[in-house]
mmCIF file of C-alpha atoms and ligand atoms in Angstrom:
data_model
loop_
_atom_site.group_PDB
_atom_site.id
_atom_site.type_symbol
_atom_site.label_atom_id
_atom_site.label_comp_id
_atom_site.label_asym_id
_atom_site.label_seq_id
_atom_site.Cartn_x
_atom_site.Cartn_y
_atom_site.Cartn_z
ATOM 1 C CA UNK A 16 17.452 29.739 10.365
ATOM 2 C CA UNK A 17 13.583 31.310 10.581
ATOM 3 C CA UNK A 18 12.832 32.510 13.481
ATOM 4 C CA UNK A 19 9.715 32.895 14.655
ATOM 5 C CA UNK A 20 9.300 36.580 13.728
ATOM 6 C CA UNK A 21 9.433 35.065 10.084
ATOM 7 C CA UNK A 22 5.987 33.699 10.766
ATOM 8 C CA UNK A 23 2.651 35.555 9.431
ATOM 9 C CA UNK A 24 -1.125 35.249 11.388
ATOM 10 C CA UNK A 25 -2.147 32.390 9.137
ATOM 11 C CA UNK A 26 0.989 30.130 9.902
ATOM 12 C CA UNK A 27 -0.014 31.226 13.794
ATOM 13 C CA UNK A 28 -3.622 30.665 13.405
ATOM 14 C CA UNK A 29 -3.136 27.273 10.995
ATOM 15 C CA UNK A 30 0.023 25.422 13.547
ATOM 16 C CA UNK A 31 -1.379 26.766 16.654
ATOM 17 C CA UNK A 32 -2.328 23.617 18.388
ATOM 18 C CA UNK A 33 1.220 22.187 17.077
ATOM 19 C CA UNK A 34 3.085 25.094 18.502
ATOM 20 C CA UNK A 35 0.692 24.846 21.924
ATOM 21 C CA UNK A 36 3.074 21.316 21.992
ATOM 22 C CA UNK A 37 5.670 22.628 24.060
ATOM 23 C CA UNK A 38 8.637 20.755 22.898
ATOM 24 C CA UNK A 39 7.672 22.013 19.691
ATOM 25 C CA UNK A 40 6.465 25.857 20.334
ATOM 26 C CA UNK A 41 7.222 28.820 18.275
ATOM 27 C CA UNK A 42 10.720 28.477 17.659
ATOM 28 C CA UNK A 43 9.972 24.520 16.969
ATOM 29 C CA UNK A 44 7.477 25.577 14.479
ATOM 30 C CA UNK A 45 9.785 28.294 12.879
ATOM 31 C CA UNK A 46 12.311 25.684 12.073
ATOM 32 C CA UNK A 47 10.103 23.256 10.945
ATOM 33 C CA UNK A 48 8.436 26.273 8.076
ATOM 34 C CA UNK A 49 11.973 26.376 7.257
ATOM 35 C CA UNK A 50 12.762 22.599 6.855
ATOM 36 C CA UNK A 51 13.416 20.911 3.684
ATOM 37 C CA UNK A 52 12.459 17.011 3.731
ATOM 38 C CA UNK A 53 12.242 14.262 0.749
ATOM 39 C CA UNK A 54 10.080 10.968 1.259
ATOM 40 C CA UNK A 55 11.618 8.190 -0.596
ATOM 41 C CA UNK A 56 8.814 6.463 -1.457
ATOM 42 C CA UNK A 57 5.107 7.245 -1.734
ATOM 43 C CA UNK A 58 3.210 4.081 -0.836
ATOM 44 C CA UNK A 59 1.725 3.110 2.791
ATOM 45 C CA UNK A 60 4.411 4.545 4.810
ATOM 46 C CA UNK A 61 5.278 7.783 3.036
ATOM 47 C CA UNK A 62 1.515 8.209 2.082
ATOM 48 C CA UNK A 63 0.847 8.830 5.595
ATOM 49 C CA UNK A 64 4.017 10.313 6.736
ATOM 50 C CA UNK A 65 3.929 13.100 3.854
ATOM 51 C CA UNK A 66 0.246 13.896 4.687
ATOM 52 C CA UNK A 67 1.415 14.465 8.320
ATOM 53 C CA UNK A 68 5.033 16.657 7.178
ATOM 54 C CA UNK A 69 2.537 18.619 5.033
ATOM 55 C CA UNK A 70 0.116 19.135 7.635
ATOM 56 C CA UNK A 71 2.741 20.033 10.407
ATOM 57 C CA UNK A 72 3.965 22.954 7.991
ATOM 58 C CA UNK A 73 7.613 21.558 6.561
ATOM 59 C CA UNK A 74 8.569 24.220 4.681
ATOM 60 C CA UNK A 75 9.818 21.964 1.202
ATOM 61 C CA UNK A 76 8.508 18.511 0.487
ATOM 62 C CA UNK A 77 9.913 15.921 -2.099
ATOM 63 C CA UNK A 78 8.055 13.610 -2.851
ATOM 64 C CA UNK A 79 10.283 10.400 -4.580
ATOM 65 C CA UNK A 80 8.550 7.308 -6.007
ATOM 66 C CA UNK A 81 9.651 5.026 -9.453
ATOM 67 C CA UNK A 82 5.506 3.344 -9.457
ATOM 68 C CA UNK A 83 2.311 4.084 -10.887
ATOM 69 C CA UNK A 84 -0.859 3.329 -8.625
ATOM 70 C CA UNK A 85 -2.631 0.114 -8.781
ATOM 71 C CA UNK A 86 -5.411 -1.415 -7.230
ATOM 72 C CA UNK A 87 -4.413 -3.652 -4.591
ATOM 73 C CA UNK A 88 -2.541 -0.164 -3.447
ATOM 74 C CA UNK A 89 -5.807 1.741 -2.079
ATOM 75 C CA UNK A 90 -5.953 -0.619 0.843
ATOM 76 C CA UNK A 91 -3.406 0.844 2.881
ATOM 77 C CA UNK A 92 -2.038 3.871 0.665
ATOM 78 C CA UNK A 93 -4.123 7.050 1.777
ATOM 79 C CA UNK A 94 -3.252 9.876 -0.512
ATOM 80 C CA UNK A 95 -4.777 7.669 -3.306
ATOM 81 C CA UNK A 96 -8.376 7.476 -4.131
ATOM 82 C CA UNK A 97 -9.923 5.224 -7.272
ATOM 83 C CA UNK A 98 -9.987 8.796 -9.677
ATOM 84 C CA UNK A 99 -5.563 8.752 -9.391
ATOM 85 C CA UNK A 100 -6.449 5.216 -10.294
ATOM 86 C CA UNK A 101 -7.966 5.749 -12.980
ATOM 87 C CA UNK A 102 -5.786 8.710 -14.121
ATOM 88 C CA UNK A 103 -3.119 6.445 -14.302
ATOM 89 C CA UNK A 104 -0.761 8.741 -12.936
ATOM 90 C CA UNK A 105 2.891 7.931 -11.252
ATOM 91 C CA UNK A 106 2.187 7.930 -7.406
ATOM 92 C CA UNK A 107 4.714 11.238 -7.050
ATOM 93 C CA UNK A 108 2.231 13.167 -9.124
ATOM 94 C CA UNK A 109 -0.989 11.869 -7.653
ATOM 95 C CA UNK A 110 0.428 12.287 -4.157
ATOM 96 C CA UNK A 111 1.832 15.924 -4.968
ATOM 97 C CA UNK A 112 -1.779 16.825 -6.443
ATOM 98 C CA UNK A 113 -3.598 15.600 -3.153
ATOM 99 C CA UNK A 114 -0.807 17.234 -0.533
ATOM 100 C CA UNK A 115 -1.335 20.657 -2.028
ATOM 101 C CA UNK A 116 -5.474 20.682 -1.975
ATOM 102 C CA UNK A 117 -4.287 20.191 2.036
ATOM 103 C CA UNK A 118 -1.714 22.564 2.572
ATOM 104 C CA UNK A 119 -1.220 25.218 -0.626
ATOM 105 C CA UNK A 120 1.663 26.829 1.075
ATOM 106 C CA UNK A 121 4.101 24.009 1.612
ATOM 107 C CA UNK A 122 6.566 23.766 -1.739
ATOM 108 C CA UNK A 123 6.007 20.470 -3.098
ATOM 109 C CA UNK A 124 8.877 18.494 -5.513
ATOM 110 C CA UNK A 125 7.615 15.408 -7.197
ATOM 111 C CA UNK A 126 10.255 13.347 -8.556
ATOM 112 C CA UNK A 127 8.886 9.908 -10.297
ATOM 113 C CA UNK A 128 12.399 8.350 -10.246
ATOM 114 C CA UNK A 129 14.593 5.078 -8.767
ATOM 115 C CA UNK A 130 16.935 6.072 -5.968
ATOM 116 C CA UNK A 131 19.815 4.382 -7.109
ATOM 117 C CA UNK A 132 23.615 4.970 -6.611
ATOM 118 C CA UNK A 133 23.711 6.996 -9.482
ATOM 119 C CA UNK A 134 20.599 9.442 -9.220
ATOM 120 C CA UNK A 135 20.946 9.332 -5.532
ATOM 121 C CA UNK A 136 22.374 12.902 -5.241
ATOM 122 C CA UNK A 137 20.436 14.638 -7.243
ATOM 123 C CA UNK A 138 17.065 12.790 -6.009
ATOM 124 C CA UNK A 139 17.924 13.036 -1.883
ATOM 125 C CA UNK A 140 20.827 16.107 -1.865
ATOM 126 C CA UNK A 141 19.512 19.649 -0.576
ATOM 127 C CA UNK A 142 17.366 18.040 1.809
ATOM 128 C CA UNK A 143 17.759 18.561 6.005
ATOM 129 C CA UNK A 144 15.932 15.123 6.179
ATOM 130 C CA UNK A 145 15.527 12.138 4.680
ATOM 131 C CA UNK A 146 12.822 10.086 5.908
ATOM 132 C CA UNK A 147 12.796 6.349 4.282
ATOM 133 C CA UNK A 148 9.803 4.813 2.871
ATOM 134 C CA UNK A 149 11.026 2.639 0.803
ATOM 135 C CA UNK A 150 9.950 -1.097 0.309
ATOM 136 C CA UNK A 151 13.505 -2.559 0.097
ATOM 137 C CA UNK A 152 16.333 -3.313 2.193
ATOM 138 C CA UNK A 153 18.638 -2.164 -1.071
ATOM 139 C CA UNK A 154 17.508 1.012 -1.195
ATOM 140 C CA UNK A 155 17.581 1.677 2.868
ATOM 141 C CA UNK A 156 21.482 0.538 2.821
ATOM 142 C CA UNK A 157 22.098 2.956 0.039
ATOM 143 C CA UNK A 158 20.292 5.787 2.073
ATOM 144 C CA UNK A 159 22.265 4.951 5.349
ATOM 145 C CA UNK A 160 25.739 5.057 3.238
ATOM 146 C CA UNK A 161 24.468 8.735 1.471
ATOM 147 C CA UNK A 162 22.984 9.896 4.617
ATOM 148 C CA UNK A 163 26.314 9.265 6.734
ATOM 149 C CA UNK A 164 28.724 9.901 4.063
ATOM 150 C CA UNK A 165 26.906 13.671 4.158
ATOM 151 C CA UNK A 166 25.481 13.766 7.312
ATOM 152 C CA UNK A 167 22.353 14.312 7.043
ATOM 153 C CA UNK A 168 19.749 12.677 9.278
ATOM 154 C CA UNK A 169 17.364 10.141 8.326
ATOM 155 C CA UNK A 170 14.969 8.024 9.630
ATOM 156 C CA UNK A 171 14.433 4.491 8.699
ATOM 157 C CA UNK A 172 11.068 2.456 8.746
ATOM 158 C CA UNK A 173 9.995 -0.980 8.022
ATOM 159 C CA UNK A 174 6.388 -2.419 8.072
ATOM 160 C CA UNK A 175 5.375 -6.712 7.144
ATOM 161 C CA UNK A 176 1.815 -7.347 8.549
ATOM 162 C CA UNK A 177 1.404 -5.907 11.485
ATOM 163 C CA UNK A 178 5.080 -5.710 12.684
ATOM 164 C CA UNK A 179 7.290 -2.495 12.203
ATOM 165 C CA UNK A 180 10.951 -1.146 13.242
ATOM 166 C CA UNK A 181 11.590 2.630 13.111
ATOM 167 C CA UNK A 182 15.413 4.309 13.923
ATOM 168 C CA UNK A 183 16.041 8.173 13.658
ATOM 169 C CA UNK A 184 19.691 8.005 12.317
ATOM 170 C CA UNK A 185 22.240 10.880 13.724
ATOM 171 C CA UNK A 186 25.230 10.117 11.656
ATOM 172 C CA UNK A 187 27.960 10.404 13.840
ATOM 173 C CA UNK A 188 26.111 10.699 16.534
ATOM 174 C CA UNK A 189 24.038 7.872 17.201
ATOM 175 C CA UNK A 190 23.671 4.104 15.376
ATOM 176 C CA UNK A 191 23.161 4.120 11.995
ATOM 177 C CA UNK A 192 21.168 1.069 10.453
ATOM 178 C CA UNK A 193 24.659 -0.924 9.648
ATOM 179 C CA UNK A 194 25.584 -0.465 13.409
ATOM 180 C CA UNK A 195 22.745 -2.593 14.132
ATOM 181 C CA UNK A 196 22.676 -4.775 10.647
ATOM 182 C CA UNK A 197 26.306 -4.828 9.626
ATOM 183 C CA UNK A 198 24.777 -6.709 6.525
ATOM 184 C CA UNK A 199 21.354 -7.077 4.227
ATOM 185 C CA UNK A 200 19.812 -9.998 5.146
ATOM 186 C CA UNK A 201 19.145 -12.327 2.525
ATOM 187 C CA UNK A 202 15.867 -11.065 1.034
ATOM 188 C CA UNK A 203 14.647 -14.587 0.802
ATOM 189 C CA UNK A 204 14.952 -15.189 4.407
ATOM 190 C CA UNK A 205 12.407 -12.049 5.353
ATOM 191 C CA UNK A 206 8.978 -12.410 4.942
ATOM 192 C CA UNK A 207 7.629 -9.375 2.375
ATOM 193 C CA UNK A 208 4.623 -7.540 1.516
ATOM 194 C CA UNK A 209 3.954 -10.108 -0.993
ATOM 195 C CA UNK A 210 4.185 -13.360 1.503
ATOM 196 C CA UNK A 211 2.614 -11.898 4.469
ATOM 197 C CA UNK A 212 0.943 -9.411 3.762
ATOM 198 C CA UNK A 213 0.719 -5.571 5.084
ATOM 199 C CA UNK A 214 -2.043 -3.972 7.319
ATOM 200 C CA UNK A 215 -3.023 -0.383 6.595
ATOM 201 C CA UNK A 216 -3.240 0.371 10.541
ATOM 202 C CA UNK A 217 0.138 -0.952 11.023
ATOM 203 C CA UNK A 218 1.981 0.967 8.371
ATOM 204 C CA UNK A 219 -0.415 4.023 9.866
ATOM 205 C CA UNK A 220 1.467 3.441 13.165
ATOM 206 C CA UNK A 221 5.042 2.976 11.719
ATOM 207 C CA UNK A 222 4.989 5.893 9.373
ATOM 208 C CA UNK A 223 3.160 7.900 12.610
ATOM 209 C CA UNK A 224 6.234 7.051 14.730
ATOM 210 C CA UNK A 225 8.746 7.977 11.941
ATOM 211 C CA UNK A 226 7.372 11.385 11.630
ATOM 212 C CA UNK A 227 7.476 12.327 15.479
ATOM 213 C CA UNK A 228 11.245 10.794 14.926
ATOM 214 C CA UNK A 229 11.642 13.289 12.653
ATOM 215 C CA UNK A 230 9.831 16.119 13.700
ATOM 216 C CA UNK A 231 12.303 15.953 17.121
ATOM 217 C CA UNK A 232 15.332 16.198 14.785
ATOM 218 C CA UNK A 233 13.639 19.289 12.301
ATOM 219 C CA UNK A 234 12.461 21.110 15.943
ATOM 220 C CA UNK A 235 16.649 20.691 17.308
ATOM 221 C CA UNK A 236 15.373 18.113 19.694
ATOM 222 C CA UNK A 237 17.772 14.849 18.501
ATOM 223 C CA UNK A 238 18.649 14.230 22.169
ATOM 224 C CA UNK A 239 15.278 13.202 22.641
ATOM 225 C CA UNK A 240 15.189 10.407 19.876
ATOM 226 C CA UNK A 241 13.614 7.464 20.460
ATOM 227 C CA UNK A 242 16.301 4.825 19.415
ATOM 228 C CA UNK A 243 15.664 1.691 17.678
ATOM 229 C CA UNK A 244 11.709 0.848 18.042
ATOM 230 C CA UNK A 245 9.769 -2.393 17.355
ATOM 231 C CA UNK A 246 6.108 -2.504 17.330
ATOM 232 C CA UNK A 247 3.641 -4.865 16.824
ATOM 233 C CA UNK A 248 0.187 -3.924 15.465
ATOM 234 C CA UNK A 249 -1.726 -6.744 16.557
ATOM 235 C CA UNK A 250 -0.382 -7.487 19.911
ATOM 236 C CA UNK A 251 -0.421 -3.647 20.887
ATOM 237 C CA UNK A 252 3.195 -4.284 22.278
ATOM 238 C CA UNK A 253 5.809 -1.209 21.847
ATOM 239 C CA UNK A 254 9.297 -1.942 22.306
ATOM 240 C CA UNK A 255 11.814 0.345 23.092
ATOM 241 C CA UNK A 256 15.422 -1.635 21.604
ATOM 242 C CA UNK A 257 17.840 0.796 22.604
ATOM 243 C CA UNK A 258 17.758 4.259 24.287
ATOM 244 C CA UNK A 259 18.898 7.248 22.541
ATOM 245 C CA UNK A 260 22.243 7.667 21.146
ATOM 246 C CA UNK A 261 23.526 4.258 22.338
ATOM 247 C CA UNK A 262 23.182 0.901 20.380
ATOM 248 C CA UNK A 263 26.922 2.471 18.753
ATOM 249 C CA UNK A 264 29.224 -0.179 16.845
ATOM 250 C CA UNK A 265 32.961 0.650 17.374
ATOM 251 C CA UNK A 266 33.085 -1.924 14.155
ATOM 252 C CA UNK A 267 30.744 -0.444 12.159
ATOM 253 C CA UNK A 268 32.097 -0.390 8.597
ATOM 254 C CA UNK A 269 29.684 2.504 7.354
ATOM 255 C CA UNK A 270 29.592 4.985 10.220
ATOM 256 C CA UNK A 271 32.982 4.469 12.106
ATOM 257 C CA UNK A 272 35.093 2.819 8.762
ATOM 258 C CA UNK A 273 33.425 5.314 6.356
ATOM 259 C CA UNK A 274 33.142 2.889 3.552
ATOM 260 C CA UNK A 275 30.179 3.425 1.596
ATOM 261 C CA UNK A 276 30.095 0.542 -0.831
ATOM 262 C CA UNK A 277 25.921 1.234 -1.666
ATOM 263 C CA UNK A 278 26.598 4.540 -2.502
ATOM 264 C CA UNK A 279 29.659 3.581 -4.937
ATOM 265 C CA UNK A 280 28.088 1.453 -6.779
ATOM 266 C CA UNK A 281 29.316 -1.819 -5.755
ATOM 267 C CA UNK A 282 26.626 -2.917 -4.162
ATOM 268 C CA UNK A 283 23.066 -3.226 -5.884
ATOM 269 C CA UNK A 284 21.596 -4.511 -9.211
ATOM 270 C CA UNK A 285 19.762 -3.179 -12.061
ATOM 271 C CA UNK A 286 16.429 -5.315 -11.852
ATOM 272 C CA UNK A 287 14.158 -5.570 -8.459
ATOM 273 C CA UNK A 288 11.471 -7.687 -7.973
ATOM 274 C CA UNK A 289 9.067 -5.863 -6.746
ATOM 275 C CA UNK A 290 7.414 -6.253 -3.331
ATOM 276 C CA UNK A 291 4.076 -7.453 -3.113
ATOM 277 C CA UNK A 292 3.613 -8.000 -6.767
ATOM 278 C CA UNK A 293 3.782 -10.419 -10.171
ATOM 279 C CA UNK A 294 6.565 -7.792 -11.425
ATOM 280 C CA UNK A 295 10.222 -6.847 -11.718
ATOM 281 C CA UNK A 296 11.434 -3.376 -12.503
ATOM 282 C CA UNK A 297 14.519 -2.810 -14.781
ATOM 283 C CA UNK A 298 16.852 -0.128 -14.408
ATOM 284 C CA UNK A 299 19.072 1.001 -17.511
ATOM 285 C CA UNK A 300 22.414 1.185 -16.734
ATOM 286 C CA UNK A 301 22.802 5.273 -17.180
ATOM 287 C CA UNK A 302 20.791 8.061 -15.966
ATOM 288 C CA UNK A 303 19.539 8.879 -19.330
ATOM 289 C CA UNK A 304 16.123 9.872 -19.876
ATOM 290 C CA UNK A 305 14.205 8.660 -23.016
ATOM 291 C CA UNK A 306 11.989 9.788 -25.600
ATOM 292 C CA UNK A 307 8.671 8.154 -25.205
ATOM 293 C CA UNK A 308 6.656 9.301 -28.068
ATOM 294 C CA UNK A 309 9.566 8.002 -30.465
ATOM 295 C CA UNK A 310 10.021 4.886 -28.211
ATOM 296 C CA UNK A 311 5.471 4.046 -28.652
ATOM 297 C CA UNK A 312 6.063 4.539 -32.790
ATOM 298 C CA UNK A 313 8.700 1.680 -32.902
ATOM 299 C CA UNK A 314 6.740 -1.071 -30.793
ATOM 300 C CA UNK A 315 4.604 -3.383 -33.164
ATOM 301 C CA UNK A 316 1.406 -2.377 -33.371
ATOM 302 C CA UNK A 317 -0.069 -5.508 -31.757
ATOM 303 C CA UNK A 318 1.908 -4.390 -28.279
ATOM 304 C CA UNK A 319 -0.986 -1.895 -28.210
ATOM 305 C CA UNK A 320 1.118 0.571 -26.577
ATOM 306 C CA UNK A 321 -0.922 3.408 -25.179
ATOM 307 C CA UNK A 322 1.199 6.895 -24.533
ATOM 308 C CA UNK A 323 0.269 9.138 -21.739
ATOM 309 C CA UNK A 324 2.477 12.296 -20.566
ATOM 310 C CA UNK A 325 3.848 10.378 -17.530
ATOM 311 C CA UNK A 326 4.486 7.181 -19.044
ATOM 312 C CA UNK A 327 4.374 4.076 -22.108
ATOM 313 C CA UNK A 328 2.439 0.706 -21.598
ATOM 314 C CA UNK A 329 2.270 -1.749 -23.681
ATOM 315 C CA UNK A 330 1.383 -5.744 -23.937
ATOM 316 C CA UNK A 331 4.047 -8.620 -25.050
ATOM 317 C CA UNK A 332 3.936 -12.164 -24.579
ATOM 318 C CA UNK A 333 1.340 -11.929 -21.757
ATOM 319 C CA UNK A 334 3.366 -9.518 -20.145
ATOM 320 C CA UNK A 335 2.896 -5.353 -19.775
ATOM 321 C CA UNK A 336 5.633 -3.127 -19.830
ATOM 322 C CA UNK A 337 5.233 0.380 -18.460
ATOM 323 C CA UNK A 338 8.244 2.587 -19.328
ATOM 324 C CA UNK A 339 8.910 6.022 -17.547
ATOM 325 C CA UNK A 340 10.549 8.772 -19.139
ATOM 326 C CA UNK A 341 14.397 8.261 -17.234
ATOM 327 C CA UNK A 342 14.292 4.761 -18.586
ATOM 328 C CA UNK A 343 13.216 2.363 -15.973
ATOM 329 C CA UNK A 344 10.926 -0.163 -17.179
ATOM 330 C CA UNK A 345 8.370 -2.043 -14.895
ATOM 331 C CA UNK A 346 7.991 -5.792 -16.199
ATOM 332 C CA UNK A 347 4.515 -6.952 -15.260
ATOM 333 C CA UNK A 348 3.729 -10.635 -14.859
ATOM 334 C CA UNK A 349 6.833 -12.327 -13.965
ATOM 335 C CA UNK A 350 8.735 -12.248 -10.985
ATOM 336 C CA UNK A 351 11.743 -13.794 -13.179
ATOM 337 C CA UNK A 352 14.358 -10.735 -13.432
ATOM 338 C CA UNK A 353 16.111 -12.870 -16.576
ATOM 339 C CA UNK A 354 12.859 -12.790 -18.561
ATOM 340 C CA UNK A 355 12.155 -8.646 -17.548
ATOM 341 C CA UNK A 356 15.952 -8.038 -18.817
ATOM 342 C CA UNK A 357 15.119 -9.599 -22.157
ATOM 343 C CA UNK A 358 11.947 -8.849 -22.634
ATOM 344 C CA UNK A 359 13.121 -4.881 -21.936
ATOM 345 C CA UNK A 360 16.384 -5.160 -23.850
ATOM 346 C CA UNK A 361 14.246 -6.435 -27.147
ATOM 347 C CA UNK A 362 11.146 -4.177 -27.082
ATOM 348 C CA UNK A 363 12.701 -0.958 -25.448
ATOM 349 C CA UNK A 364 16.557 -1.526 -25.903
ATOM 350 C CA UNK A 365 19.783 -2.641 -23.417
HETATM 351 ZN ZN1 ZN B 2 27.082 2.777 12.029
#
């Protein structure tokens, strides 16, 4: 583990009103230089909570997101301005490009991938930290079953409106998200993104709150965790749901009866509709990657496709279909998953 002897005038001179933060001090800082953390996801919440990691001198960064940038995205996601826009570049890349113009000497890892059960491990292993920023409750119960089933700590954090949750996760030591929601709700019960919309300020406050989570576990200082908080934007209100390590199920299938049925596989599907938007992605069934160039030549040429390093668009039946090179198509203009499956499976194959 670094001590801090391992760190140079620069690292002193950049973290030093950080380090002035006496729960976090030399040693605090130390570990954190030494710290390896991957954001899953890189809109509003891990837009804000990766500029802070960087910032704060984490000593690795991943950076995971499966989505290219869109308009109705620079309202609330900061590391995005209208020239990544206009590059048309997967948000990993963009985000990766901005983070090192603030801090050069953090490593940065962009992966433009899917966390799924089957490129979970090698998109979230090697990491100290997982911190969630995802926009789905599939992809948070899949993180909670990897996280425990290693033991590695992650934080969880949810923002609609103007509402959020947050909950550092200790496996094994404190309640892990089944513990408190044995079960996914039924996405149709929740209000979304799409239905309610999302406030920049609020997601500002939620990924704010994640990140002191999980700078307290990175520094050594779990036993000061937070527990399970709810805020709400608008109100101003704070809520404090339970206090540090309790909040416990002795019936929790995940964390006491180590079944992990998210991570296996079981659980999950291979389309999502996609929050907040007219679209459904499509996930092939293996982790193969494909060859876009060869994939652009076969497409009629009234799909218009148009090529670019990062990805393949094209236009069918009112619809565009963006394919990245592991193989995940996103199905714009239908929130139908039946119509995305087909309309992938003919123009870009099952
Ligand atoms: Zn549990």
């Amino acid at each position: 583990m670094p001590t801090p002897a391992d760190m140079n005038p620069d690292d002193l001179a950049r973290y030093s009103r950080q380090v002035r933060f006496d729960r976090i001090g030399e040693a605090g800082q130390a570990r954190l230089l030494g710290a390896r953390v991957a954001i899953v996801g890189c809109g509003a919440l891990g837009s804000v909570a990766a500029d802070q990691l960087v910032r704060a001198g984490v000593g690795m960064l991943r950076l995971i997101d499966r989505d290219f940038i869109e308009l109705s995205n620079l309202q609330r996601q900061t590391l995005y301005d209208e020239t990544d826009l206009a590059d048309g570049l997967p948000k990993a890349l963009a985000a990766a490009r901005k983070l090192a113009r603030i801090n050069s000497s953090i490593q940065l890892d962009p992966q433009v991938g899917d966390v799924s059960a089957g490129t979970i491990e090698r998109l979230c292993g090697g990491c100290d930290l997982l911190l969630d920023a995802t926009d789905n409750l599939e992809t948070r119960y899949l993180l909670n079953d990897f996280a425990v089933a290693r033991g590695v700590p992650w934080v969880y954090g949810g923002c609609v409106a103007a509402e959020g949750v947050v909950l550092g996760v200790l496996p094994g030591k404190g309640p892990c998200l089944r513990c408190t929601w044995p079960e996914p709700p039924v996405s149709a019960s929740l209000p979304t993104c799409e239905t309610a919309g999302v406030l920049g300020p609020a997601a500002a406050i939620v990924a704010s709150l994640q990140v002191i989570e999980a700078l307290k576990i990175l520094v050594g200082r779990e036993d000061e965790l937070a527990g399970l908080l709810a805020v709400d934007a608008w109100t101003g209100r704070l809520r404090q749901l339970m206090v540090r390590s309790g909040g416990r199920s002795a019936e929790c299938p995940c964390c006491v009866g180590r079944e992990f049925p998210f991570l296996r596989g079981h659980r999950g599907s291979a389309t999502t509709v996609l929050c907040g938007r007219n679209a459904v992605q499509v996930r092939p069934a293996t982790d193969q990657p494909i060859d876009l160039p060869t994939l652009a030549r076969r497409l009629p040429g009234d799909a218009s496709p148009r090529l670019s390093t990062h990805l393949l668009r094209f236009a069918v039946g009112g619809l565009t279909v963006t394919v990245f090179p592991d193989g995940r198509a996103i199905v714009q203009g239908t929130s139908d998953p039946a119509v995305a499956r087909s309309t992938v499976a003919r123009y870009v194959g099952a």
